[in-house]
mmCIF file of C-alpha atoms in Angstrom:
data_model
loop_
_atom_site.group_PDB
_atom_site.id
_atom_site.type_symbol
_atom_site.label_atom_id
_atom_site.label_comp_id
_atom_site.label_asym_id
_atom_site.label_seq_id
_atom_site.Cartn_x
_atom_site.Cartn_y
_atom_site.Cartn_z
ATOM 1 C CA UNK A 812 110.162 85.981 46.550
ATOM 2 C CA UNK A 813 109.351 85.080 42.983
ATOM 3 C CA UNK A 814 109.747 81.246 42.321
ATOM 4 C CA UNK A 815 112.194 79.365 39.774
ATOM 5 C CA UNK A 816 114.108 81.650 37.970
ATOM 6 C CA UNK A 817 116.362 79.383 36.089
ATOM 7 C CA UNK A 818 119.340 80.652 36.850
ATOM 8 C CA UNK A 819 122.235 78.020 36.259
ATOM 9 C CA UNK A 820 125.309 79.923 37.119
ATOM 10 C CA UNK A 821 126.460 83.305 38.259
ATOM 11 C CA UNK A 822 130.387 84.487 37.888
ATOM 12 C CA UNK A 823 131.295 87.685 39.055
ATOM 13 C CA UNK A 824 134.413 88.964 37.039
ATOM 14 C CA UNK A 825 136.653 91.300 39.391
ATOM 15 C CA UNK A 826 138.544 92.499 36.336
ATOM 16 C CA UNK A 827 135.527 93.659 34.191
ATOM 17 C CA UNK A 828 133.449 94.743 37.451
ATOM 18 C CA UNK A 829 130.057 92.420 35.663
ATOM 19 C CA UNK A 830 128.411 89.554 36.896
ATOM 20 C CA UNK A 831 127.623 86.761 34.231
ATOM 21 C CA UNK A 832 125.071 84.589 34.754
ATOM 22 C CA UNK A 833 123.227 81.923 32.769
ATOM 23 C CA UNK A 834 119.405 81.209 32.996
ATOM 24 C CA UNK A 835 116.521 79.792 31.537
ATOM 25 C CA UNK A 836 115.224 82.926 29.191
ATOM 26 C CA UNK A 837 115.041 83.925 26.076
ATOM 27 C CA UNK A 838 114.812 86.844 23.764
ATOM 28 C CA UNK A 839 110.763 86.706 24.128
ATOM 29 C CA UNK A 840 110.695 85.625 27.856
ATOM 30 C CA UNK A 841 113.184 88.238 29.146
ATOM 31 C CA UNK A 842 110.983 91.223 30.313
ATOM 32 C CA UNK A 843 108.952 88.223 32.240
ATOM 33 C CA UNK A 844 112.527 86.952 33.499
ATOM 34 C CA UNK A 845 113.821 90.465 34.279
ATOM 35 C CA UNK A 846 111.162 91.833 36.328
ATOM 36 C CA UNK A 847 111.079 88.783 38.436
ATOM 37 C CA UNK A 848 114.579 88.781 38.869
ATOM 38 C CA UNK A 849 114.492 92.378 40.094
ATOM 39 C CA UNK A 850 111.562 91.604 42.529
ATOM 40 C CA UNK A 851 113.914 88.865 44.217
ATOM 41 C CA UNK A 852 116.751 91.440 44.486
ATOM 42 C CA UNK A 853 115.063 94.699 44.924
ATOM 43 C CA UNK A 854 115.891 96.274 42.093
ATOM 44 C CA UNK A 855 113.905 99.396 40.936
ATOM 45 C CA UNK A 856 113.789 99.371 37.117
ATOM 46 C CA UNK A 857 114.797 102.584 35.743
ATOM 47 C CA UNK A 858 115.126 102.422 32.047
ATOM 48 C CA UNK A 859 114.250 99.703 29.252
ATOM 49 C CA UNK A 860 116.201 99.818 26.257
ATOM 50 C CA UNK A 861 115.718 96.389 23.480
ATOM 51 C CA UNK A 862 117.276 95.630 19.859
ATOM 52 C CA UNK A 863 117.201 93.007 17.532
ATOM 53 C CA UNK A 864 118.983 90.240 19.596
ATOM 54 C CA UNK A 865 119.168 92.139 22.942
ATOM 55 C CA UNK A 866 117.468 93.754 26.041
ATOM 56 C CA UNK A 867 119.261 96.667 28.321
ATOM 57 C CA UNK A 868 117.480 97.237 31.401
ATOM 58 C CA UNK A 869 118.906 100.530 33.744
ATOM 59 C CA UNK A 870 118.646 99.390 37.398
ATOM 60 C CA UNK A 871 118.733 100.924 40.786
ATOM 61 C CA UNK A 872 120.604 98.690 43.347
ATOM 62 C CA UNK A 873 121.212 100.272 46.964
ATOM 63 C CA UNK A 874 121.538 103.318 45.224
ATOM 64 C CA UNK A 875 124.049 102.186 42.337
ATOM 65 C CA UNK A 876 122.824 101.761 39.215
ATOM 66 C CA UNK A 877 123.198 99.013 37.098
ATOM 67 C CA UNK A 878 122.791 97.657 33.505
ATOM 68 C CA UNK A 879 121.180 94.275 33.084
ATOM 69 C CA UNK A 880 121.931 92.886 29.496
ATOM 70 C CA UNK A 881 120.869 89.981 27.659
ATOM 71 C CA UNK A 882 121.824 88.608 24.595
ATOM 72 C CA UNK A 883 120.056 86.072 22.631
ATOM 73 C CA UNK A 884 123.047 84.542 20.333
ATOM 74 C CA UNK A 885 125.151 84.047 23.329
ATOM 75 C CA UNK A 886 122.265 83.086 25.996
ATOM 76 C CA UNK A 887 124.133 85.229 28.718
ATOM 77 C CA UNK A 888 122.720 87.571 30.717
ATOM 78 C CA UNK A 889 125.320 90.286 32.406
ATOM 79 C CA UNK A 890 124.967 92.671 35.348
ATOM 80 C CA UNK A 891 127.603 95.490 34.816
ATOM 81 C CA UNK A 892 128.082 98.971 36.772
ATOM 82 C CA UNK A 893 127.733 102.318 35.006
ATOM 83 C CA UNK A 894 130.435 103.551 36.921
ATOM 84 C CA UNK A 895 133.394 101.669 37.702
ATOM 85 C CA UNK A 896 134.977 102.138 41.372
ATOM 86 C CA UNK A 897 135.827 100.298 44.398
ATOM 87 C CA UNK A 898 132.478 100.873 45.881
ATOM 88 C CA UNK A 899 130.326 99.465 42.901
ATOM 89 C CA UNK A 900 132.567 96.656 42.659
ATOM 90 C CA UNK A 901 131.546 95.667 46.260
ATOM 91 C CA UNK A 902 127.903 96.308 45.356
ATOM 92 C CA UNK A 903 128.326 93.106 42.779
ATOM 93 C CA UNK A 904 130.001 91.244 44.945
ATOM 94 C CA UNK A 905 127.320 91.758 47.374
ATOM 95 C CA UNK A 906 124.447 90.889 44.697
ATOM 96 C CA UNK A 907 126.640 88.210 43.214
ATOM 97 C CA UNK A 908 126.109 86.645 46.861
ATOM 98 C CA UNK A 909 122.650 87.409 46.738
ATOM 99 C CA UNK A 910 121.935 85.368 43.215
ATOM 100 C CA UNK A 911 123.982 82.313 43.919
ATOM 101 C CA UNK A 912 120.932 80.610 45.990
ATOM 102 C CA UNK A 913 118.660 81.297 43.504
ATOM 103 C CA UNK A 914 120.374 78.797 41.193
ATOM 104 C CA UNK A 915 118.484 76.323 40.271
ATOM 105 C CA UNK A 916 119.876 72.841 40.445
ATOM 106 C CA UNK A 917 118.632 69.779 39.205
ATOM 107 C CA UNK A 918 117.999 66.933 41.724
ATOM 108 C CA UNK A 919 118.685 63.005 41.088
ATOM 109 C CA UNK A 920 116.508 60.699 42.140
ATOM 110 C CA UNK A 921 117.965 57.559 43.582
#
């Protein structure tokens, strides 16, 4: 497994079928970011797709495929399914489990 990602939160949003997370990445770090994320969820990268202010990756996840989006003005990163049924909304809630200990959380001192 890849070391720190950065992620700081993940939400998975039953209504929209995504999951939103935040992490340490930019617009310039993301394909770094992205491919290590992918490695610590086996995820096979399917398609790459990048603008101005944002990156679309096309995913394979146990056999549903999945966007990965990042914007750069909003600093949010989004998993969302390119089909919406019950079964892909149980695959993110599955990898939604799956990213939650990878957040990284800051430890006090004392």
């Amino acid at each position: 497994m890849p070391g720190h990602l950065g992620l700081h939160s993940v939400e998975y949003r039953a209504e929209d079928q995504v999951i939103e997370f935040r992490a340490e990445v930019t617009l310039e770090s993301f394909e770094t970011f992205a491919l290590q994320l992918c490695q610590a969820l086996d995820c096979r990268v399917l398609e790459q797709q990048w603008g101005a202010d944002r990156h679309q990756w096309l995913l394979d996840f146990e056999d549903c495929r999945l966007w990965l989006h990042y914007e750069d003005y909003g600093q949010v990163c989004w998993f969302a399914a390119e089909s919406h049924h019950s079964e892909t909304a149980e695959v993110l809630v599955f990898l939604a489990g799956l990213m939650r200990p990878l957040i990284h959380t800051k430890r006090l001192s004392l």
